[in-house]
XYZ file of C-alpha atoms in Angstrom:
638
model
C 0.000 0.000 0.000
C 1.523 3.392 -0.667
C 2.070 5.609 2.130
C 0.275 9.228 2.469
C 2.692 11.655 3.392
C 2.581 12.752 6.904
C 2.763 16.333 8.419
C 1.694 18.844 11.068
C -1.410 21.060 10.373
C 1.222 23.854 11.570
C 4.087 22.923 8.877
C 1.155 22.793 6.068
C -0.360 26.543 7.263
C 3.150 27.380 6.711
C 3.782 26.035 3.389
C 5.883 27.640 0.878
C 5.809 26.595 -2.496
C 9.435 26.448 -3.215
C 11.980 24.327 -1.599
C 10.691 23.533 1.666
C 10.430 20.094 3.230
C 6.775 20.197 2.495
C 6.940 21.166 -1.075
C 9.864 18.540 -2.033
C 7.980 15.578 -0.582
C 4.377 16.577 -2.229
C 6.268 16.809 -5.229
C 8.097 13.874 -5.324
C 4.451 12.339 -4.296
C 2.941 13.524 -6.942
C 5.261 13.032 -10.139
C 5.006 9.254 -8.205
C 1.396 9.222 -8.547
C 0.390 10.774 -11.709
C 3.419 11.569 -13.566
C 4.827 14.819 -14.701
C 1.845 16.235 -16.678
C -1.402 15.575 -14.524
C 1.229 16.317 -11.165
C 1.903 19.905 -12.360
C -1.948 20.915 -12.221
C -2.798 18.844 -8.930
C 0.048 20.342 -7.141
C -1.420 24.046 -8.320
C -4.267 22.763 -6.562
C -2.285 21.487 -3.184
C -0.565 24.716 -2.819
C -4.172 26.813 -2.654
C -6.019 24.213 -1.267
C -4.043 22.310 1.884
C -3.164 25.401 3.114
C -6.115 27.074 3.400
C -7.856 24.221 5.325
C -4.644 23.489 7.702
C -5.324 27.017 8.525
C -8.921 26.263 9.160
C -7.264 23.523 12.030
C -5.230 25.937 13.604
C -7.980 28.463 14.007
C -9.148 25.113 15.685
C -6.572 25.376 17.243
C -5.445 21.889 16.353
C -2.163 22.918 14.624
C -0.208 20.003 16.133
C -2.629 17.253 14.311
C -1.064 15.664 12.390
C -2.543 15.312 8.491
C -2.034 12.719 6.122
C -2.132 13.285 2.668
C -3.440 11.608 -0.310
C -4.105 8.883 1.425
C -4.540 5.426 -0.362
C -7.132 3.762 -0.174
C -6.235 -0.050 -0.171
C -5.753 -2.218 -2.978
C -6.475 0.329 -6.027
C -3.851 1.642 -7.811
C -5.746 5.661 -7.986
C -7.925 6.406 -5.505
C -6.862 8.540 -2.532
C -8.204 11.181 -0.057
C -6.983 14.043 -0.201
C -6.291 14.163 3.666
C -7.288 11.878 6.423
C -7.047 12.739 10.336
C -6.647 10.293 13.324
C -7.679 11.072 16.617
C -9.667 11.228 19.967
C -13.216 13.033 20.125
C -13.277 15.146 23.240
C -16.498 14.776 23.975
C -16.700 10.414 24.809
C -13.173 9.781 24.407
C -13.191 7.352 21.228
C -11.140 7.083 18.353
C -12.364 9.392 15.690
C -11.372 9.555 11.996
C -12.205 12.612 9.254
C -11.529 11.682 5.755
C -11.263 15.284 4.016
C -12.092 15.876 -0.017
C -10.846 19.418 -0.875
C -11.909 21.238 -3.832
C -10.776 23.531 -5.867
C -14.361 24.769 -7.068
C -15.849 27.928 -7.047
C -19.173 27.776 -9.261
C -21.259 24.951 -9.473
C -24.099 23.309 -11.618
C -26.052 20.099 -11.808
C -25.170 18.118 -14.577
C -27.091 15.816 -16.416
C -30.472 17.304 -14.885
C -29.275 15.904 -11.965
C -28.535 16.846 -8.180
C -26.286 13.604 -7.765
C -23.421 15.153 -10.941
C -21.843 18.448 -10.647
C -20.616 20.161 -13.575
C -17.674 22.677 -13.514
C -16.228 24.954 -15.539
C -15.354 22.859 -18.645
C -14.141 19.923 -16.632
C -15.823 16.622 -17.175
C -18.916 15.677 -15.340
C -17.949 15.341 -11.717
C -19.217 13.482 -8.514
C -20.927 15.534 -6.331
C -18.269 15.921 -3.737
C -20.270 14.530 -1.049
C -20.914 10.851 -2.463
C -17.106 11.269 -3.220
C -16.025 11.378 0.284
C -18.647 9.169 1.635
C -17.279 6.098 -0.663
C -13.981 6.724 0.839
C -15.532 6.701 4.331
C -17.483 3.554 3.645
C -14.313 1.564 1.598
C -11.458 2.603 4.382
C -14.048 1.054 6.679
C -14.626 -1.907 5.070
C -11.045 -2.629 4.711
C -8.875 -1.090 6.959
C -8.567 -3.199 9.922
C -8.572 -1.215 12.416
C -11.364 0.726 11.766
C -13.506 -2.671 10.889
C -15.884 -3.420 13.465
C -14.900 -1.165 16.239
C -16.470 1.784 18.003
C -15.371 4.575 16.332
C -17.024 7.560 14.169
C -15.755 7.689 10.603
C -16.673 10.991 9.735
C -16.320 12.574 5.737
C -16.184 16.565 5.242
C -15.637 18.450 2.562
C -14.296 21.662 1.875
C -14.932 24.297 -1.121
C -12.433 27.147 0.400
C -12.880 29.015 -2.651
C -16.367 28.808 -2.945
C -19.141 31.038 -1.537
C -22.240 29.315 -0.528
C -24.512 31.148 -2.915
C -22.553 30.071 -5.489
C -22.873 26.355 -5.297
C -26.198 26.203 -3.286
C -27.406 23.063 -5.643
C -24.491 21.208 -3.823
C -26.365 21.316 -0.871
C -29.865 19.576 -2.213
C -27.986 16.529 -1.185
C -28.880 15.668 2.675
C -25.662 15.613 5.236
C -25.032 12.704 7.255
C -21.788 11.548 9.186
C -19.998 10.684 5.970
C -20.944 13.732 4.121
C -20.398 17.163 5.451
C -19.792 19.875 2.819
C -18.227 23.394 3.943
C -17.623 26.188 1.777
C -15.335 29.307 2.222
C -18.795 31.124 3.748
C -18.582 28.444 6.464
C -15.053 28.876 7.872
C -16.590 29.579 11.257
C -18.888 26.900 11.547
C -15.587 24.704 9.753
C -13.343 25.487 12.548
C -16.127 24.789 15.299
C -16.791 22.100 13.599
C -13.708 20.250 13.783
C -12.838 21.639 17.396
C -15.653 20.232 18.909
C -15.479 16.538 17.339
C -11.299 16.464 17.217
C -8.388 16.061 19.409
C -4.620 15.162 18.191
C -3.401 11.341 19.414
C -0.120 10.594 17.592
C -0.801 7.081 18.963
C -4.324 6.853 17.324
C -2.713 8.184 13.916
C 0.461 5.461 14.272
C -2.233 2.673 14.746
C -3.695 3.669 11.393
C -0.758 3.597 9.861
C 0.534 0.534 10.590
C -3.230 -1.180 10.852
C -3.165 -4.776 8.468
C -5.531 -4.336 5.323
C -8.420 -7.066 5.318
C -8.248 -9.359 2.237
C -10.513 -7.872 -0.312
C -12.194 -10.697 -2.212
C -12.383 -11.253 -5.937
C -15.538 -10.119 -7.799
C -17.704 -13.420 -6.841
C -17.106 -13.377 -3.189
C -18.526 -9.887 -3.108
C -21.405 -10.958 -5.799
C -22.191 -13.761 -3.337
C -22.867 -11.665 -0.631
C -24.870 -8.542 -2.605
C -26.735 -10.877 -4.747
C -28.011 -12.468 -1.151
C -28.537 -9.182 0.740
C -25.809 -9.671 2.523
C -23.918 -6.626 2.256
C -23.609 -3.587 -0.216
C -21.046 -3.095 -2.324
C -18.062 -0.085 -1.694
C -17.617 1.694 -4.401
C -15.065 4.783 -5.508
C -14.882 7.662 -7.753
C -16.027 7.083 -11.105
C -17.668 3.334 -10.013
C -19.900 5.875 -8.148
C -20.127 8.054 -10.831
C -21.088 5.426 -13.202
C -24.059 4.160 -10.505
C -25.348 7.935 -10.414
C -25.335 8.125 -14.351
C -27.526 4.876 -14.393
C -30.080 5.882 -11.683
C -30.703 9.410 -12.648
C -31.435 7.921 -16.951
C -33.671 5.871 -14.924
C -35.192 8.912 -13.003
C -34.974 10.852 -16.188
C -36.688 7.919 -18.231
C -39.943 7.730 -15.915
C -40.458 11.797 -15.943
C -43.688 11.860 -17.395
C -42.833 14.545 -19.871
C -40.003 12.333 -21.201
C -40.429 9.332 -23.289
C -37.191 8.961 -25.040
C -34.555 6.058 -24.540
C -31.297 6.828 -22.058
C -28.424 5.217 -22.856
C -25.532 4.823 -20.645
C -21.848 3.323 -21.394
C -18.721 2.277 -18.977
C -15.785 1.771 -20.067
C -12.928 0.187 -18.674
C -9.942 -2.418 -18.271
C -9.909 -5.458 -16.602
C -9.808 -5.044 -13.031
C -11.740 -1.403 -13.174
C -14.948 -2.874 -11.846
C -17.369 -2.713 -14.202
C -18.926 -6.016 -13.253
C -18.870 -4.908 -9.374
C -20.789 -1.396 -10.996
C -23.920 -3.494 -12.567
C -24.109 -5.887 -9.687
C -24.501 -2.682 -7.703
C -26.845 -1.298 -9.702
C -29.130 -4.619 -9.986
C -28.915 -4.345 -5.799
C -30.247 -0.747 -5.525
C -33.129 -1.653 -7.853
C -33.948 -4.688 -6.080
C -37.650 -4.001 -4.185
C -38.492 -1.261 -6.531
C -40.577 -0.634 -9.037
C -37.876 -0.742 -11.699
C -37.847 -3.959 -13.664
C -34.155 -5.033 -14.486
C -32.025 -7.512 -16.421
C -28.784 -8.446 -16.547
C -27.492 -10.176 -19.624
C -23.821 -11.040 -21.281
C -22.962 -13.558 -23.966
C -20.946 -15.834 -21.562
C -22.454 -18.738 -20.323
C -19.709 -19.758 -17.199
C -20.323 -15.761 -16.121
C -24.270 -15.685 -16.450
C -24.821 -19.491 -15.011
C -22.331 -18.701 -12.030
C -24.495 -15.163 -11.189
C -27.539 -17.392 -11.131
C -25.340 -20.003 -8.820
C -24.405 -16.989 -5.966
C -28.422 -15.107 -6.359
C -31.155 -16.152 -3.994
C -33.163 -16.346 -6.433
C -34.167 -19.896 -8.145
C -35.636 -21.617 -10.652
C -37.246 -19.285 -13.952
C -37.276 -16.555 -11.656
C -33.101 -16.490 -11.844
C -32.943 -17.465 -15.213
C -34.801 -14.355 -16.502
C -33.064 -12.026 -14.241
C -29.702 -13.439 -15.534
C -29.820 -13.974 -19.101
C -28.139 -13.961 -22.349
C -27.676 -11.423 -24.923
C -29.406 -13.633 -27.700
C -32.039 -14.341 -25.806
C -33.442 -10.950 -24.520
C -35.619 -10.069 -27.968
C -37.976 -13.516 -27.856
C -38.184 -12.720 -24.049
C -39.027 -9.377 -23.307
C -39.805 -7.983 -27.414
C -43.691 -7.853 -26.655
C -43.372 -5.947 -22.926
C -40.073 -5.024 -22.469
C -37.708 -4.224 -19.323
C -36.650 -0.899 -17.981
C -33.406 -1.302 -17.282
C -31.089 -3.838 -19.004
C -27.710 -4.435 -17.627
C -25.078 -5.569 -20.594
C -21.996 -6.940 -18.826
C -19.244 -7.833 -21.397
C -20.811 -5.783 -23.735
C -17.606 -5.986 -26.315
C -19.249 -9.871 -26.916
C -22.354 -8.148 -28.197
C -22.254 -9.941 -31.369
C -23.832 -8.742 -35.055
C -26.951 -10.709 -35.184
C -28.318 -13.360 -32.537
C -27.392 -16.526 -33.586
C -28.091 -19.714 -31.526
C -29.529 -23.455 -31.628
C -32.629 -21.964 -29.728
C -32.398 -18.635 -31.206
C -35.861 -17.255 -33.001
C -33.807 -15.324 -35.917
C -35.260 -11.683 -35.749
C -34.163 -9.774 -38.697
C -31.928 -7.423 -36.266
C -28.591 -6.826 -35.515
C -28.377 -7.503 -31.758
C -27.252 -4.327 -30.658
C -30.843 -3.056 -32.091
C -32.628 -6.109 -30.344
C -30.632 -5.146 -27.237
C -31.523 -1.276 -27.154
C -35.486 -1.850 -28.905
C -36.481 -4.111 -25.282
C -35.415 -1.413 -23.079
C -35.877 1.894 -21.598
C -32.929 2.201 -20.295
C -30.128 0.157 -21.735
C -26.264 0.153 -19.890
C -23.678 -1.315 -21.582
C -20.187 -2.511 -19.986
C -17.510 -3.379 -22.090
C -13.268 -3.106 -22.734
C -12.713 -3.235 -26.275
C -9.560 -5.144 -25.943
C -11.643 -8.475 -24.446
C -12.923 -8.828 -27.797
C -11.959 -12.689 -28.794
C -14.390 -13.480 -31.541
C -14.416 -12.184 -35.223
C -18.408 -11.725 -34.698
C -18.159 -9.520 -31.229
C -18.494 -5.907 -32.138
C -19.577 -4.311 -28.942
C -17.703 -1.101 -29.196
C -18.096 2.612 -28.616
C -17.696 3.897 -32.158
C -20.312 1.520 -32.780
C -22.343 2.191 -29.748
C -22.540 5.389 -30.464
C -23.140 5.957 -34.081
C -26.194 3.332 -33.672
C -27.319 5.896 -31.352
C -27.063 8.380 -33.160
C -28.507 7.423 -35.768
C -31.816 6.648 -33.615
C -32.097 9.936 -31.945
C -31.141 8.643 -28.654
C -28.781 10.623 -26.139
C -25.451 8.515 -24.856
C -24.138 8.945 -21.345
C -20.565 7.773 -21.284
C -18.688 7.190 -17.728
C -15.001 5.723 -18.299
C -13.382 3.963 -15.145
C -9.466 4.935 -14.579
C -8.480 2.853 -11.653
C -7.133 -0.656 -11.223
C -8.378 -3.373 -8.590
C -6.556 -5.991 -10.032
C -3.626 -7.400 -10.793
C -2.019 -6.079 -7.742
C -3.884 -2.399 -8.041
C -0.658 -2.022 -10.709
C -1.626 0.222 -13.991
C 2.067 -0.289 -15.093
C 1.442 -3.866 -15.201
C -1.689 -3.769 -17.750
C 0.729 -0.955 -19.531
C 3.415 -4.235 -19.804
C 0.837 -6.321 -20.758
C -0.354 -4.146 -23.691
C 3.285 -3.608 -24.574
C 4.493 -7.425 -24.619
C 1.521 -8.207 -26.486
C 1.888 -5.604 -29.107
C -1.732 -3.765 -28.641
C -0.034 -0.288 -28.317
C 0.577 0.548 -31.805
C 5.016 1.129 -32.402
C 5.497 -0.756 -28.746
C 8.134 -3.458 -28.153
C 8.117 -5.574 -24.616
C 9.793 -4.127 -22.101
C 11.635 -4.479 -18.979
C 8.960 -5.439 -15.754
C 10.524 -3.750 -12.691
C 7.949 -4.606 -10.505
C 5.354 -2.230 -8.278
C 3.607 -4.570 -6.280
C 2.113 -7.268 -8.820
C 4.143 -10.585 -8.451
C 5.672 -11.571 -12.437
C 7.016 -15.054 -12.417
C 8.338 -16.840 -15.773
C 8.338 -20.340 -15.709
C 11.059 -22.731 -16.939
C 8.486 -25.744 -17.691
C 5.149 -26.082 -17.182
C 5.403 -28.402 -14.236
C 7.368 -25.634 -12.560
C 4.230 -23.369 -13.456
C 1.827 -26.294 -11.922
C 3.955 -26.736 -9.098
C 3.699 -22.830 -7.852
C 0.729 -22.539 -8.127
C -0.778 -25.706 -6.102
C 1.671 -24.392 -3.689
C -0.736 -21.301 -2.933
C -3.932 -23.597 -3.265
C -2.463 -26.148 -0.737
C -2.007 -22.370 1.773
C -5.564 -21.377 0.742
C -5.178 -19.111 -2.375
C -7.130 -19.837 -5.764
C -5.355 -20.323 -8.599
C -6.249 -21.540 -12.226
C -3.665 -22.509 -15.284
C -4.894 -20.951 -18.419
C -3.574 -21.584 -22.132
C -4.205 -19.804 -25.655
C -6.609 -21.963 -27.481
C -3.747 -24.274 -29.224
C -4.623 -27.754 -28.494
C -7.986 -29.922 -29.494
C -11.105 -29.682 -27.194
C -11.998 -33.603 -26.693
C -14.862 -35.260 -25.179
C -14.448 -37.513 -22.116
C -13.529 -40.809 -22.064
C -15.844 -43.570 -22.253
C -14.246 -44.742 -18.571
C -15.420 -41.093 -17.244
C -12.320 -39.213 -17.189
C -11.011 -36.281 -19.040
C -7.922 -36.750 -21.945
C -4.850 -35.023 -21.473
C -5.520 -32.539 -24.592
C -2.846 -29.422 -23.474
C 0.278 -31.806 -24.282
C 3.533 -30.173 -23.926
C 6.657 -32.669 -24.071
C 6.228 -35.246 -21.173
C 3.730 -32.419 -18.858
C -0.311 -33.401 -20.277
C -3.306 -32.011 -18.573
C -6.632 -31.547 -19.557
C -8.898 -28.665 -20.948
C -11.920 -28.033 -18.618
C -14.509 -30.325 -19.108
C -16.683 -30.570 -22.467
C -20.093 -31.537 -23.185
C -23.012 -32.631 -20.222
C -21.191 -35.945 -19.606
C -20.566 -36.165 -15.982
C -16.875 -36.344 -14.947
C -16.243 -37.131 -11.300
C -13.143 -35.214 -10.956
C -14.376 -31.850 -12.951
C -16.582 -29.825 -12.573
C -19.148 -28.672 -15.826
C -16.740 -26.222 -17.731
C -19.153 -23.257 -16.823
C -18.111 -24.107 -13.156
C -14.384 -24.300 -14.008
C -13.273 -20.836 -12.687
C -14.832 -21.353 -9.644
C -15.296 -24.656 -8.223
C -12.105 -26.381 -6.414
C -12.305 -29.423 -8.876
C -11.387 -27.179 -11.586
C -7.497 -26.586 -10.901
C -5.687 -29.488 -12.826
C -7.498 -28.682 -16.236
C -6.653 -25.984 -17.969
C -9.140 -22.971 -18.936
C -9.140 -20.787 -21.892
C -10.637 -17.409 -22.848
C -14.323 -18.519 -23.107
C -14.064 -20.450 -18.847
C -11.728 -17.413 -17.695
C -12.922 -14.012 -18.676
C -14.925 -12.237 -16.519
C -13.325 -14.011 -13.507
C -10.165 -13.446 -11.369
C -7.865 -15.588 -9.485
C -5.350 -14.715 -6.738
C -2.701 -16.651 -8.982
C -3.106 -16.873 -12.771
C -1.176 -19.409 -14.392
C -0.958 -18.600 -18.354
C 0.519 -20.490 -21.337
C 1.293 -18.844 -24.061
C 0.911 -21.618 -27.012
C 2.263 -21.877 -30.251
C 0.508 -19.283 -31.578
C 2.716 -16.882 -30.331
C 6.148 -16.681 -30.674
C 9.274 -13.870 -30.613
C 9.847 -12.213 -34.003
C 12.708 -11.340 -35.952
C 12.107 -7.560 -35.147
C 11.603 -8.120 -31.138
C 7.950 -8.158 -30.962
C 5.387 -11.317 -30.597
C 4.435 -12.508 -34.063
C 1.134 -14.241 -33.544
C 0.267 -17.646 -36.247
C -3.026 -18.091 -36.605
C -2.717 -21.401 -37.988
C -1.372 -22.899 -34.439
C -5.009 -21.291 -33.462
C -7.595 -24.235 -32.806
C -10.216 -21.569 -31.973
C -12.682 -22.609 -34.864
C -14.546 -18.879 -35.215
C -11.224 -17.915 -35.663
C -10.948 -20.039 -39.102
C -14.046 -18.121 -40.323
C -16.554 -20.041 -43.589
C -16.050 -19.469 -47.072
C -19.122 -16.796 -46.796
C -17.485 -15.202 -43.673
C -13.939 -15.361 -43.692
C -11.887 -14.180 -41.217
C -8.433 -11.969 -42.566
C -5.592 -12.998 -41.111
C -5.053 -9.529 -39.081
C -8.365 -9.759 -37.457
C -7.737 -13.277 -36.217
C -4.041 -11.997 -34.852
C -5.572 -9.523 -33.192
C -7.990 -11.667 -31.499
C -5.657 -14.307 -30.034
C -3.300 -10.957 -28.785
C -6.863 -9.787 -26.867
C -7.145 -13.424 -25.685
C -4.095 -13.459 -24.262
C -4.399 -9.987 -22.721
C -7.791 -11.708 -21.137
C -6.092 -14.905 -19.771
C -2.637 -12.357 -18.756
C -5.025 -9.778 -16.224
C -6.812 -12.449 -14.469
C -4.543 -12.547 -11.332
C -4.975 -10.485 -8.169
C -2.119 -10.921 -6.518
C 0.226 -12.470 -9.199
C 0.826 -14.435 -12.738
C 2.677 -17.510 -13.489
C 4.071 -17.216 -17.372
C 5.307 -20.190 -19.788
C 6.311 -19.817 -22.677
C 5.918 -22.482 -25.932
C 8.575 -20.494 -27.621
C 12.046 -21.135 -26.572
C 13.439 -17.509 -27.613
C 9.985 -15.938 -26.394
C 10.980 -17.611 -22.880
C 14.143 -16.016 -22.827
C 13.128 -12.937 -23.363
C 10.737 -13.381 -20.597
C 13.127 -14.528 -18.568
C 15.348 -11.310 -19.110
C 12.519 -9.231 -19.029
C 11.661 -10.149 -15.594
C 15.034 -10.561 -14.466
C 14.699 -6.839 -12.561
C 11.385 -7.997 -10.945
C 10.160 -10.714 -8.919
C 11.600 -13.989 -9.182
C 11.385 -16.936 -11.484
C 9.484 -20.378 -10.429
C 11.577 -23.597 -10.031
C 10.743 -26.773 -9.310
C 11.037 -26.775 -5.165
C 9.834 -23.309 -4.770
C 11.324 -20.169 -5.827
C 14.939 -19.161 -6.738
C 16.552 -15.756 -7.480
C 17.575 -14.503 -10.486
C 21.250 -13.444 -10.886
């Protein structure tokens, strides 16, 4: 976890901008986190804005507190308040914690006709400042241990120094609680009684925080369990809560009675940037209302393992979890309101199934025609199949061409993969997505790279972490045959790689004693041994991802993967004589299946490599980072 930087209330009052102890270490922070571009205009906004409200504690006179600042919030690789105070309340005695969002702001308007999105100035469409603080309140509380299930008051403020109340009154339709105070320049008084009345320094309380454990944040099914069950909500941050605001005010919007039009709303985002975690959310706060909702992909191991964690059973699960091909025959005649497309890059052209009534429309139209409000999730790069086309270009020009208005919310953090954006960067770069890039050096920044020497050594690892508790799948390109079972009820060793054979997950309905049904592979015990591909793995995550990349790629002669299609046994890849498939369309497609089966880990990735020189240069490319599997356990690299 990155550390916030810590200082006095008094030292920050006293801040000058150049050269000071202050100043050097925000800096440094700051190129850190966002580089030198984005760090230049942030820190304009540090030197106005920490200043003004450390002044506002030593009016308090609390100029011995101690702040810290930008601090992390666990396990993402983005998010951070902008301050956070530890301390005692004066008036019981207990622990007390403020998490502080400062703004810059000093005119405000709703956005989107709504009181939950701010616009400003020409800056994209915003939070409103409030939810923003309160998700930080609610996710530093759900995983910081030691402010998990105690008595203390986690309490969320924020401050518009620049701002006079008049100016952004529509910030204050939204009702304060604990987690969401807002103050604004024409509050300073009631600011600095505020925080005097509810706030005392404790360097011990502060030192407790810092060096609390983190609670083990589950993947994206653990969490689904529980929401899907009423269990617990989800916590959300920054544009995840954006992207939840978009979708309920289009609803709101959609039922005004003076509007009948469609809303359309799209997220975007990488793997890891919880998009799933978004719609489950969504389907949770619409559960017990009025709103009719759907959720639909085109994967069956996703859709049938959502129906597996809901309390709901029976028809009444299958139509609330259903397929993209299947939601014209279903709801054509009355429709749904709101209709949840996860994985919406495998929207395909036209329905096409054994069971499928053909309708005479592309399924993007059949999608958008059976609901009110339609929200579509989807990374273009998870796009494995020449007849998936769920994309924004094409999003919106269908739109467009319909008369109906687009909402678009793109996610920018990372919850996978370690919380490491550099790692999806070295991803992207090995596997020659970024247009002119070459594979480069991994130097490591929390997300553990390992290259294996043999398979076995890959196998080996990894049961190590599932015999300690861990999950862990091996996943391959799509290189090797798909084969029934056997007639004596087990599973043929169809991944063969010199003398190391396993299995692909399970095919057809035959019952296997010791697999589980391929839709179950990702998630059921039974399924480590066998080997997944793209169509078992993506949409879930593993604390360990095992990947083999097959003879499909390989190291050119110019230093970048050359990917053969022919070693492809991915039949849509092979195309018909009346749809063929061009050889740089398939290429591309097996380099986004491996950047599906590569960002499936949470904590780390196990790589082997069919190619001999492609498993040197692994080798050397990771030679900086973490180390290399061997047979045994784990040896360093020299």
């Amino acid at each position: 976890m990155r550390e916030p930087f810590r200082a006095t209330a008094d030292e920050i009052a006293g801040y000058q901008p150049q050269g000071s102890r202050v100043e050097v270490m925000l800096s440094a922070m700051l190129i850190e986190h966002f580089g030198g571009g984005k760090s230049k205009s942030m820190k304009r906004s540090w030197d106005a804005s920490l200043p003004a409200f450390a002044q506002r504690l030593v009016d308090a006179g609390l100029g011995d507190i101690d702040m810290l600042i930008e601090y992390p919030m666990p396990g993402t690789a983005k998010s951070a308040a902008d301050v956070v105070l530890a301390g005692i309340d004066p008036r019981d005695g207990t622990r007390t914690y403020f998490v502080i969002e400062l703004k810059q702001w000093s005119r405000t308007s709703p956005a989107w006709e709504s009181y939950r999105l701010v616009q400003v100035g020409g800056l994209p469409v915003q939070n409103h400042p409030v939810d923003q603080v309160r998700g930080y309140c609610e996710f530093l509380t759900n995983y910081v241990a030691v402010l998990h299930g105690r008595s203390i008051s986690m309490r969320g403020l924020v401050y518009l120094h620049n701002a006079a109340r008049e100016d952004v009154r529509s910030l204050f339709d939204r009702q304060p609680e604990m987690h969401g105070q807002l103050f604004t320049g024409s509050d300073d008084a009631a600011l600095v009684d505020y925080l005097r009345e509810r706030i005392t320094p404790a360097p011990e309380v502060v030192d407790e925080l810092l060096t609390s454990d983190i609670r083990r944040r589950g993947g994206f099914f653990d969490t689904a369990r529980e929401v899907l069950r009423g269990r617990s909500p989800i916590a959300l941050l920054d544009n995840q809560r954006l992207a939840v605001a978009a979708v309920l005010n289009e609803i709101e919007q959609a039922n005004a009675p003076s509007n009948v039009k469609k809303r359309l709303v799209v997220v975007t985002g990488g793997p890891g940037s919880g998009k799933s975690a978004i719609a489950i959310d969504i389907m949770n706060k619409l559960r017990g209302t009025r709103h009719s909702v759907v959720h639909a992909t085109g994967s069956g191991a996703f859709t049938t393992t959502l129906r597996k964690y809901s309390d709901k059973r029976g028809s009444e699960v299958n139509a609330l979890f259903t397929y993209f091909m299947q939601i014209y025959n279903k709801h054509k005649a009355t429709g749904v309101e709101v209709l949840i497309c996860d994985e919406a890059h495998r929207v395909r052209r036209v329905s096409d199934g054994p069971r499928v009534k053909k309708s005479g429309l592309t399924q993007i139209d059949e999608l958008v025609k059976c609901a009110r409000v339609p929200v579509f999730f989807l990374d273009e790069q998870q796009a494995v199949r020449p007849d998936e086309v769920g994309t924004m270009k094409m999003i919106r020009e269908y739109a467009d061409h319909h008369g109906i208005r687009v909402r678009h919310v793109e996610l920018e953090d990372q919850f996978r993969c370690g919380a490491s954006v550099d790692y999806l960067d070295w991803v992207s770069s090995l596997l020659g997505l970024r247009a002119g890039a070459y594979p480069t050096e991994w130097r490591g920044d929390g997300f553990d790279v390992r290259i294996a020497s043999t398979p076995q050594e890959m196998e080996d690892f990894l049961r190590s972490r599932v015999d300690v508790g861990e999950s862990a799948r091996m996943m391959a390109g799509f290189c090797w045959e798909w084969k029934e079972p056997l007639p004596d009820g087990t599973l043929p060793n169809d991944v063969v790689i010199g003398s190391w054979a396993r299995p692909w997950n399970k095919k057809g309905s035959k019952a296997v004693p010791s697999a589980p049904h391929s839709e179950y592979w990702a998630t059921d015990p039974r399924g480590f041994g066998q080997i997944g591909c793209t169509y078992t793995a993506q949409g879930f995550e593993f604390d360990w991802a095992g990947v083999i990349l097959g003879p499909d790629i390989a190291l050119g002669l110019d230093g970048r993967l050359d990917v053969d299609s022919t070693n492809n046994c991915d039949k849509p890849l092979k195309g018909t004589k009346d749809k063929p498939v061009f050889d740089e369309h398939a290429e591309r497609l097996i380099r986004n299946a491996y950047y599906v089966l590569l960002t499936r880990g949470l904590h780390g990735v196990v790589i082997y490599a069919v190619d001999p020189a492609l498993r040197d240069l692994l080798h050397k490319l990771v030679k900086g980072g973490p180390r290399q599997v061997a047979s045994g356990g784990v040896v360093e690299l020299d």
